[in-house]
Structure formats: structure tokens, C-alpha cells
Amino acid sequence: MTDIAGMPTISPRPVVDPSLDLEEEIAKLKKERNAVILAHYYQDSEVQDLADYVGDSLGLSQQAAKTDADVIAFCGVHFMAETAKILNPEKKVILPDLDAGCSLADRCPPDLFGKWLEQYPDHVVVSYINTSAAIKAMSDIICTSSNAARVVASIPEDKKIVFAPDRHLARWVEKETGRELVKWPGFCVVHEQFTARKLIKLKAANPGAEIIAHPECEDAVLVLADFIGSTTGLINHVKNSPKKTFIVATEMGVMHSMHRDRPDATIIGAPPDSGCECAACPYMRLNTLEKLYAALRDLSPEITLDEELRKAALKPVERMLALG
Ligand code: 13P
Ligand code: SF4
């Protein structure tokens, strides 16, 4: 999903009649196909608004596990749609843009990971859901950002653990659980951009604000945060907090729900350490309304998986889902 420089590859846009009312056409196709639209909070707001369910990685995999639709139109990134396919081999899973990868998943290739694991034969392998099916198949249990600490805490104290691929999430889980983890050195290109320096400046300009952050941020950022949580955790925190101003260190798509839930609050996106003032995931944003329409129309691009690989990847995903 990435070219040599690590940036998303760009496929040509599908041919779509520009005069179409896409919202209406998508609703029609959804009915015809008996499809469900699942969307991550990092999608464009117009995509979120059309979805049957919007959630974080854990919520989306739980929804995928229980849907009775024939088609799952997954508005998220490849590993999320692939997880839906792992759980639903008999259903058609479509992803509006097949190039919607993830820097964490793409930078943890199965051949290197397998070699790396050879050094730790007696370790329990915990992998973040932001991995390919091949990595999941080499893992004992999967976690997401909302259950990572719980998953690690569920492993008996006498067992050693490797955690892949996000080194920042791993460090945060170590702090939360007191367990030592062997870490794959991966990171998210979006959360890596938030810096303590810029946050301190922003907080000085907004002294009453609460800083909230996703655990994919580096430790220097997380120590400044008043609250750390998954995408859903951050949204729920803002919804229920008595505070009026929030500095949010995660992908800017979450602000759509935050503004809806707290129209009275001031929500400030933490600026990335680049010339750009917005923190948008370049992979997630490859999905558009046009591409969602074309995917439902053509039932393509479709996620397909070798059955043996799917079965092997299913076991650690089911272990996670069983934890609730
Ligand atoms: P969530 O578990 O919060 O959905 O995280 C997914 C993700 O890709 C964060 O960058
Ligand atoms: Fe991957 Fe980061 Fe984008 Fe999430 S925000 S999908 S971790 S690149």
C-alpha cells in the first residue's frame, strides 16, 4: 500500500457521473446489495455521516463479527477491512480504495517479522490489530488501542511478551500494566508528528484546556496528557467531561463527533510538527464518497484471503474478541 518513500500509492479515481446525488445513490445501492457501511472515525465527515456504524478499531471488528449483511463496505484502512474478512469468509468485503494502507501495518513485513520472532521462541506474541493477516497468523493474541493493556494483563505473569508493531503503544502498555515488552520499532506517521514542544506552547496559550491523546503518540507527548485513550475513548471523554476546552492529539477526524457531542466546547487539534496545520491520515483519507459509491456499484475492490491464512489469523482475533 506504500511506494518506496513510504507514502500511500495513488490509484486512478473511478469513473463516476459528477451529476449524481451520491448520498441518494449510495443509499439505493446499500439496499439492493444488502450492504452495511462500517466507518472509522478517521474518515471524512461526509463518509462518517453515511455509515451505519462509526467506531474505533475494536468497535468495528465487533460490528463486523455480528453483522448479517451480505456485503460489508468498509470505510477504513486495509487491515480493518481484512479483519472483517477474517471474521466473515462468506461475505463480500469491499474497501473503497485498496491503497488505503497503514504505516504500522506496511512497515511490519511478514518475512522480517518471522525472522525477528525467531529470537523470542518462548514469548507470547501480542500484535496490534494494525497488522496484515500474515502477521496476525504469527501472533497469539491481537489487541487494539482500547484493549491493549487488558490483553497484556491477561497473560500469565511468568510469560515473556513481544509486542508489535507500535513502539509507543507498547511503552504506554508497559506503564499501564507494569509488564516488560519486547517491542517492534514501528510507529504511526500521523501520531509521530505530535511533539511535546508544540503541545506545551498550545497549552500555554490555552491554560484551562485539557490535553487528550491517543496512545500511538510518543511518550513525551503522553506524559503531558490529562487523558489517554483510543479514538472512542477520546470521544467519550470529551462528551462526558465538565471541561470546556480540549487539545486533541490524534487524527482530526474524531473532531466531527466531538463537535456534534459538545457544541459548547472549544476543540483544538494539536498541530503536527510539519508545515501542515492539520493531522489527517493520508491512508484513511484515500476513501471518498465517490469511491464508496463506485465500490458498492461494482462490488470492487474486494478483499480476498487465502483460506489457510484466514483460519490462522482468525484464532488470535477470536481470542481478543473473547476478552470482550
Ligand atoms: P483506534 O483503536 O483508536 O481505532 O486506533 C486506530 C488507528 O489506526 C489509530 O491510528
Ligand atoms: Fe495507520 Fe496511523 Fe493512519 Fe491509524 S492514523 S491508520 S495507525 S497510519
Short mmCIF file of C-alpha atoms and ligand atoms in Angstrom, two decimals:
data_model
loop_
_atom_site.label_atom_id
_atom_site.label_comp_id
_atom_site.label_asym_id
_atom_site.label_seq_id
_atom_site.Cartn_x
_atom_site.Cartn_y
_atom_site.Cartn_z
CA MET A 1 0.00 0.00 0.00
CA THR A 2 3.01 2.31 0.08
CA ASP A 3 5.58 3.27 -2.50
CA ILE A 4 9.28 3.30 -1.80
CA ALA A 5 9.14 6.62 0.11
CA GLY A 6 6.54 5.19 2.49
CA MET A 7 3.73 7.37 1.17
CA PRO A 8 0.41 5.92 0.01
CA THR A 9 0.27 4.95 -3.63
CA ILE A 10 -2.48 6.69 -5.58
CA SER A 11 -4.73 4.68 -7.91
CA PRO A 12 -6.80 6.41 -10.59
CA ARG A 13 -10.20 7.62 -9.40
CA PRO A 14 -13.19 5.54 -10.52
CA VAL A 15 -15.37 6.98 -13.28
CA VAL A 16 -18.46 8.46 -11.64
CA ASP A 17 -21.09 10.72 -13.23
CA PRO A 18 -20.49 14.09 -11.48
CA SER A 19 -24.19 14.98 -11.60
CA LEU A 20 -25.21 12.05 -9.37
CA ASP A 21 -26.57 12.64 -5.89
CA LEU A 22 -24.06 10.31 -4.26
CA GLU A 23 -25.80 10.12 -0.87
CA GLU A 24 -29.01 9.00 -2.58
CA GLU A 25 -27.25 6.55 -4.92
CA ILE A 26 -25.29 5.01 -2.05
CA ALA A 27 -28.48 4.54 -0.01
CA LYS A 28 -30.12 2.82 -3.02
CA LEU A 29 -27.17 0.52 -3.68
CA LYS A 30 -26.87 -0.33 0.00
CA LYS A 31 -30.43 -1.64 -0.02
CA GLU A 32 -30.03 -3.52 -3.32
CA ARG A 33 -26.82 -5.19 -2.13
CA ASN A 34 -27.98 -5.81 1.45
CA ALA A 35 -24.82 -4.00 2.47
CA VAL A 36 -23.69 -2.46 5.74
CA ILE A 37 -21.35 0.55 5.79
CA LEU A 38 -18.80 0.48 8.60
CA ALA A 39 -16.62 3.57 9.03
CA HIS A 40 -13.71 4.53 11.24
CA TYR A 41 -13.71 7.92 12.98
CA TYR A 42 -10.75 8.97 10.82
CA GLN A 43 -12.89 9.05 7.67
CA ASP A 44 -14.09 12.31 6.11
CA SER A 45 -17.19 13.60 7.90
CA GLU A 46 -19.37 13.04 4.81
CA VAL A 47 -18.39 9.36 4.82
CA GLN A 48 -18.98 9.06 8.60
CA ASP A 49 -22.43 10.62 8.17
CA LEU A 50 -23.49 7.92 5.69
CA ALA A 51 -22.26 4.95 7.71
CA ASP A 52 -24.48 2.50 9.60
CA TYR A 53 -21.84 2.31 12.29
CA VAL A 54 -18.87 4.59 13.08
CA GLY A 55 -16.34 3.35 15.58
CA ASP A 56 -12.77 2.64 16.61
CA SER A 57 -10.86 -0.49 15.58
CA LEU A 58 -12.32 -2.62 18.36
CA GLY A 59 -15.91 -1.46 17.83
CA LEU A 60 -15.60 -2.01 14.10
CA SER A 61 -14.29 -5.56 14.49
CA GLN A 62 -17.10 -6.31 16.97
CA GLN A 63 -19.66 -4.97 14.48
CA ALA A 64 -18.07 -6.95 11.65
CA ALA A 65 -18.31 -10.11 13.78
CA LYS A 66 -22.05 -9.76 14.24
CA THR A 67 -23.42 -8.26 11.01
CA ASP A 68 -25.91 -10.26 8.93
CA ALA A 69 -25.42 -8.12 5.80
CA ASP A 70 -24.21 -9.84 2.60
CA VAL A 71 -21.74 -7.06 1.80
CA ILE A 72 -19.53 -5.11 4.18
CA ALA A 73 -18.45 -1.77 2.72
CA PHE A 74 -15.52 -0.92 4.95
CA CYS A 75 -14.58 2.75 5.11
CA GLY A 76 -11.29 2.48 6.92
CA VAL A 77 -7.87 1.11 6.07
CA HIS A 78 -6.84 -2.24 4.61
CA PHE A 79 -6.06 -4.08 7.87
CA MET A 80 -9.52 -3.17 9.21
CA ALA A 81 -11.34 -4.46 6.11
CA GLU A 82 -9.10 -7.53 6.14
CA THR A 83 -10.05 -8.21 9.78
CA ALA A 84 -13.72 -8.02 8.72
CA LYS A 85 -12.96 -10.62 6.03
CA ILE A 86 -11.09 -12.83 8.52
CA LEU A 87 -14.28 -12.84 10.59
CA ASN A 88 -16.66 -13.22 7.60
CA PRO A 89 -15.24 -15.51 4.92
CA GLU A 90 -18.64 -15.97 3.28
CA LYS A 91 -19.36 -12.25 2.94
CA LYS A 92 -18.11 -9.81 0.34
CA VAL A 93 -15.91 -7.19 1.97
CA ILE A 94 -15.19 -4.12 -0.15
CA LEU A 95 -12.79 -1.27 0.56
CA PRO A 96 -13.38 1.93 -1.46
CA ASP A 97 -9.64 2.35 -2.09
CA LEU A 98 -7.41 -0.71 -1.90
CA ASP A 99 -4.37 1.55 -1.44
CA ALA A 100 -5.66 2.68 1.96
CA GLY A 101 -2.86 1.08 3.96
CA CYS A 102 -1.32 1.99 7.31
CA SER A 103 2.27 2.93 8.14
CA LEU A 104 2.27 0.50 11.07
CA ALA A 105 0.95 -2.47 9.09
CA ASP A 106 3.03 -1.73 5.98
CA ARG A 107 6.28 -1.42 7.92
CA CYS A 108 5.96 -4.78 9.60
CA PRO A 109 6.53 -7.20 6.71
CA PRO A 110 5.88 -10.92 7.48
CA ASP A 111 9.32 -12.18 6.35
CA LEU A 112 11.21 -9.75 8.63
CA PHE A 113 8.73 -10.25 11.46
CA GLY A 114 9.13 -14.05 11.26
CA LYS A 115 12.94 -13.72 11.42
CA TRP A 116 12.69 -11.25 14.34
CA LEU A 117 10.40 -13.62 16.24
CA GLU A 118 12.99 -16.42 15.97
CA GLN A 119 14.92 -14.56 18.70
CA TYR A 120 11.98 -14.92 21.10
CA PRO A 121 10.73 -18.51 20.81
CA ASP A 122 9.38 -18.66 24.37
CA HIS A 123 7.49 -15.33 24.23
CA VAL A 124 3.76 -14.75 23.88
CA VAL A 125 3.21 -12.72 20.69
CA VAL A 126 0.78 -9.81 21.09
CA SER A 127 0.08 -7.92 17.87
CA TYR A 128 -1.82 -4.72 17.37
CA ILE A 129 -4.78 -5.01 15.01
CA ASN A 130 -2.86 -2.59 12.72
CA THR A 131 -1.10 -5.54 11.04
CA SER A 132 -1.62 -7.73 7.98
CA ALA A 133 -3.33 -11.12 8.17
CA ALA A 134 0.11 -12.75 7.78
CA ILE A 135 1.36 -11.04 10.97
CA LYS A 136 -1.85 -11.92 12.80
CA ALA A 137 -1.33 -15.54 11.79
CA MET A 138 2.06 -15.46 13.57
CA SER A 139 0.54 -13.97 16.73
CA ASP A 140 -1.01 -15.47 19.86
CA ILE A 141 -3.46 -12.67 20.50
CA ILE A 142 -4.48 -9.39 18.85
CA CYS A 143 -5.23 -6.11 20.62
CA THR A 144 -6.48 -2.66 19.70
CA SER A 145 -5.66 0.63 21.36
CA SER A 146 -8.74 0.34 23.57
CA ASN A 147 -7.91 -3.10 25.00
CA ALA A 148 -4.10 -3.38 24.66
CA ALA A 149 -3.43 -3.05 28.40
CA ARG A 150 -6.22 -5.51 29.22
CA VAL A 151 -4.90 -8.03 26.67
CA VAL A 152 -1.35 -7.82 28.06
CA ALA A 153 -2.62 -8.02 31.65
CA SER A 154 -4.50 -11.23 30.74
CA ILE A 155 -1.21 -13.02 30.01
CA PRO A 156 0.18 -15.02 32.97
CA GLU A 157 2.88 -13.13 34.94
CA ASP A 158 5.54 -15.77 34.27
CA LYS A 159 5.28 -15.40 30.48
CA LYS A 160 7.55 -13.13 28.46
CA ILE A 161 5.85 -10.99 25.81
CA VAL A 162 6.69 -9.47 22.44
CA PHE A 163 4.50 -6.61 21.26
CA ALA A 164 4.26 -5.40 17.65
CA PRO A 165 4.32 -3.16 15.74
CA ASP A 166 3.76 0.16 17.60
CA ARG A 167 6.62 1.01 19.96
CA HIS A 168 4.74 3.97 21.52
CA LEU A 169 1.62 1.97 22.29
CA ALA A 170 3.91 -0.75 23.69
CA ARG A 171 5.65 1.73 26.01
CA TRP A 172 2.30 3.04 27.25
CA VAL A 173 1.07 -0.53 27.88
CA GLU A 174 4.26 -1.20 29.86
CA LYS A 175 3.44 1.76 32.09
CA GLU A 176 -0.18 0.74 32.47
CA THR A 177 0.49 -2.91 33.26
CA GLY A 178 3.97 -2.94 34.79
CA ARG A 179 4.91 -5.69 32.30
CA GLU A 180 8.07 -5.57 30.22
CA LEU A 181 7.54 -5.92 26.47
CA VAL A 182 9.94 -6.66 23.64
CA LYS A 183 8.96 -4.02 21.07
CA TRP A 184 8.91 -3.99 17.28
CA PRO A 185 10.13 -0.48 16.36
CA GLY A 186 7.08 0.69 14.38
CA PHE A 187 5.20 3.98 14.55
CA CYS A 188 2.22 5.75 13.04
CA VAL A 189 3.11 8.54 10.62
CA VAL A 190 0.23 10.66 11.91
CA HIS A 191 0.74 10.35 15.69
CA GLU A 192 4.55 10.53 15.36
CA GLN A 193 4.06 14.13 14.18
CA PHE A 194 2.77 15.43 17.53
CA THR A 195 5.52 16.92 19.69
CA ALA A 196 5.79 17.97 23.32
CA ARG A 197 7.22 21.33 22.21
CA LYS A 198 4.15 22.31 20.18
CA LEU A 199 1.76 20.96 22.84
CA ILE A 200 3.43 22.96 25.62
CA LYS A 201 3.09 26.14 23.51
CA LEU A 202 -0.57 25.40 22.79
CA LYS A 203 -1.30 24.67 26.44
CA ALA A 204 0.38 27.96 27.47
CA ALA A 205 -1.97 29.79 25.09
CA ASN A 206 -4.98 27.83 26.46
CA PRO A 207 -4.19 27.25 30.15
CA GLY A 208 -7.65 25.88 31.02
CA ALA A 209 -7.60 23.24 28.28
CA GLU A 210 -7.41 19.52 28.85
CA ILE A 211 -4.85 17.69 26.70
CA ILE A 212 -6.13 14.34 25.43
CA ALA A 213 -4.03 11.95 23.34
CA HIS A 214 -4.06 8.62 21.52
CA PRO A 215 -1.54 6.07 22.88
CA GLU A 216 0.17 5.93 19.46
CA CYS A 217 1.78 9.30 20.39
CA GLU A 218 5.34 9.30 21.75
CA ASP A 219 5.92 9.17 25.49
CA ALA A 220 6.99 12.86 25.70
CA VAL A 221 3.52 13.78 24.41
CA LEU A 222 1.65 11.23 26.53
CA VAL A 223 3.20 12.50 29.78
CA LEU A 224 1.58 15.89 29.06
CA ALA A 225 -1.86 14.38 28.50
CA ASP A 226 -4.65 14.60 31.07
CA PHE A 227 -6.37 11.66 29.39
CA ILE A 228 -5.09 8.91 27.07
CA GLY A 229 -7.44 6.68 25.12
CA SER A 230 -8.47 5.03 21.89
CA THR A 231 -10.46 7.01 19.36
CA THR A 232 -13.75 6.05 21.02
CA GLY A 233 -12.23 6.64 24.46
CA LEU A 234 -11.23 10.20 23.50
CA ILE A 235 -14.65 10.97 22.01
CA ASN A 236 -16.45 9.64 25.10
CA HIS A 237 -14.10 11.56 27.37
CA VAL A 238 -14.95 14.88 25.65
CA LYS A 239 -18.65 14.02 25.72
CA ASN A 240 -18.63 13.46 29.47
CA SER A 241 -16.01 15.94 30.69
CA PRO A 242 -17.04 19.12 32.55
CA LYS A 243 -14.15 20.97 30.83
CA LYS A 244 -14.85 23.46 28.04
CA THR A 245 -11.61 23.38 26.04
CA PHE A 246 -9.71 20.36 24.71
CA ILE A 247 -6.42 19.97 22.89
CA VAL A 248 -6.69 16.78 20.89
CA ALA A 249 -3.57 14.82 19.85
CA THR A 250 -4.90 12.35 17.31
CA GLU A 251 -6.22 12.24 13.75
CA MET A 252 -8.54 15.19 13.14
CA GLY A 253 -11.49 13.01 12.00
CA VAL A 254 -12.50 12.50 15.66
CA MET A 255 -13.40 16.18 15.88
CA HIS A 256 -16.53 15.58 13.80
CA SER A 257 -18.11 13.58 16.67
CA MET A 258 -16.62 15.86 19.33
CA HIS A 259 -18.19 18.98 17.75
CA ARG A 260 -21.54 17.16 17.45
CA ASP A 261 -21.47 15.91 21.07
CA ARG A 262 -20.14 19.13 22.59
CA PRO A 263 -21.26 22.14 20.52
CA ASP A 264 -20.48 24.30 23.58
CA ALA A 265 -16.82 23.22 23.77
CA THR A 266 -13.69 24.52 22.04
CA ILE A 267 -11.89 21.62 20.38
CA ILE A 268 -8.33 22.39 19.27
CA GLY A 269 -6.45 19.92 17.11
CA ALA A 270 -2.81 19.52 18.19
CA PRO A 271 -0.66 20.70 15.27
CA PRO A 272 1.72 18.20 13.70
CA ASP A 273 5.41 19.04 13.57
CA SER A 274 5.34 19.89 9.89
CA GLY A 275 4.31 22.82 7.72
CA CYS A 276 0.77 21.48 7.70
CA GLU A 277 -1.67 22.55 10.39
CA CYS A 278 -3.94 19.51 10.16
CA ALA A 279 -3.38 15.92 11.23
CA ALA A 280 -5.12 13.80 8.63
CA CYS A 281 -4.17 10.18 7.97
CA PRO A 282 -3.10 10.07 4.31
CA TYR A 283 -4.26 6.46 4.04
CA MET A 284 -7.69 6.80 5.64
CA ARG A 285 -8.42 9.87 3.52
CA LEU A 286 -8.00 7.90 0.28
CA ASN A 287 -11.59 6.70 0.77
CA THR A 288 -14.10 9.20 -0.60
CA LEU A 289 -17.84 9.27 -1.17
CA GLU A 290 -17.22 8.80 -4.90
CA LYS A 291 -15.11 5.70 -4.31
CA LEU A 292 -17.63 4.31 -1.81
CA TYR A 293 -20.37 4.73 -4.43
CA ALA A 294 -18.22 3.03 -7.12
CA ALA A 295 -17.31 0.18 -4.74
CA LEU A 296 -20.97 -0.53 -3.97
CA ARG A 297 -21.86 -0.24 -7.67
CA ASP A 298 -19.06 -2.57 -8.87
CA LEU A 299 -18.67 -4.69 -5.71
CA SER A 300 -14.99 -3.95 -6.05
CA PRO A 301 -12.23 -3.50 -4.84
CA GLU A 302 -12.83 -6.66 -2.84
CA ILE A 303 -10.72 -8.09 0.00
CA THR A 304 -9.77 -11.69 -0.66
CA LEU A 305 -7.76 -14.02 1.55
CA ASP A 306 -6.20 -17.45 1.26
CA GLU A 307 -8.35 -19.76 3.42
CA GLU A 308 -5.45 -21.32 5.37
CA LEU A 309 -4.07 -17.89 6.18
CA ARG A 310 -7.53 -16.64 7.16
CA LYS A 311 -8.03 -19.54 9.59
CA ALA A 312 -4.63 -18.95 11.16
CA ALA A 313 -5.30 -15.21 11.53
CA LEU A 314 -8.77 -15.83 12.94
CA LYS A 315 -7.57 -17.59 16.12
CA PRO A 316 -5.76 -14.61 17.70
CA VAL A 317 -8.56 -12.25 16.64
CA GLU A 318 -11.13 -14.50 18.32
CA ARG A 319 -9.00 -14.64 21.47
CA MET A 320 -9.17 -10.85 21.61
CA LEU A 321 -12.91 -10.71 20.96
CA ALA A 322 -13.49 -13.32 23.67
CA LEU A 323 -11.95 -10.90 26.20
CA GLY A 324 -14.85 -8.53 25.44
P1 13P B 1 -8.27 3.05 17.33
O1 13P B 1 -8.05 1.78 18.08
O2 13P B 1 -8.40 4.22 18.22
O3 13P B 1 -9.37 2.92 16.34
O4 13P B 1 -6.93 3.33 16.51
C1 13P B 1 -6.82 3.02 15.16
C2 13P B 1 -5.77 3.74 14.49
O5 13P B 1 -5.39 3.46 13.40
C3 13P B 1 -5.16 4.82 15.22
O6 13P B 1 -4.28 5.46 14.43
FE1 SF4 B 2 -2.26 3.69 10.45
FE2 SF4 B 2 -1.67 5.94 11.72
FE3 SF4 B 2 -3.37 6.04 9.72
FE4 SF4 B 2 -4.05 4.87 12.05
S1 SF4 B 2 -3.61 7.03 11.70
S2 SF4 B 2 -4.41 4.04 10.00
S3 SF4 B 2 -2.11 3.96 12.66
S4 SF4 B 2 -1.19 5.47 9.59
#
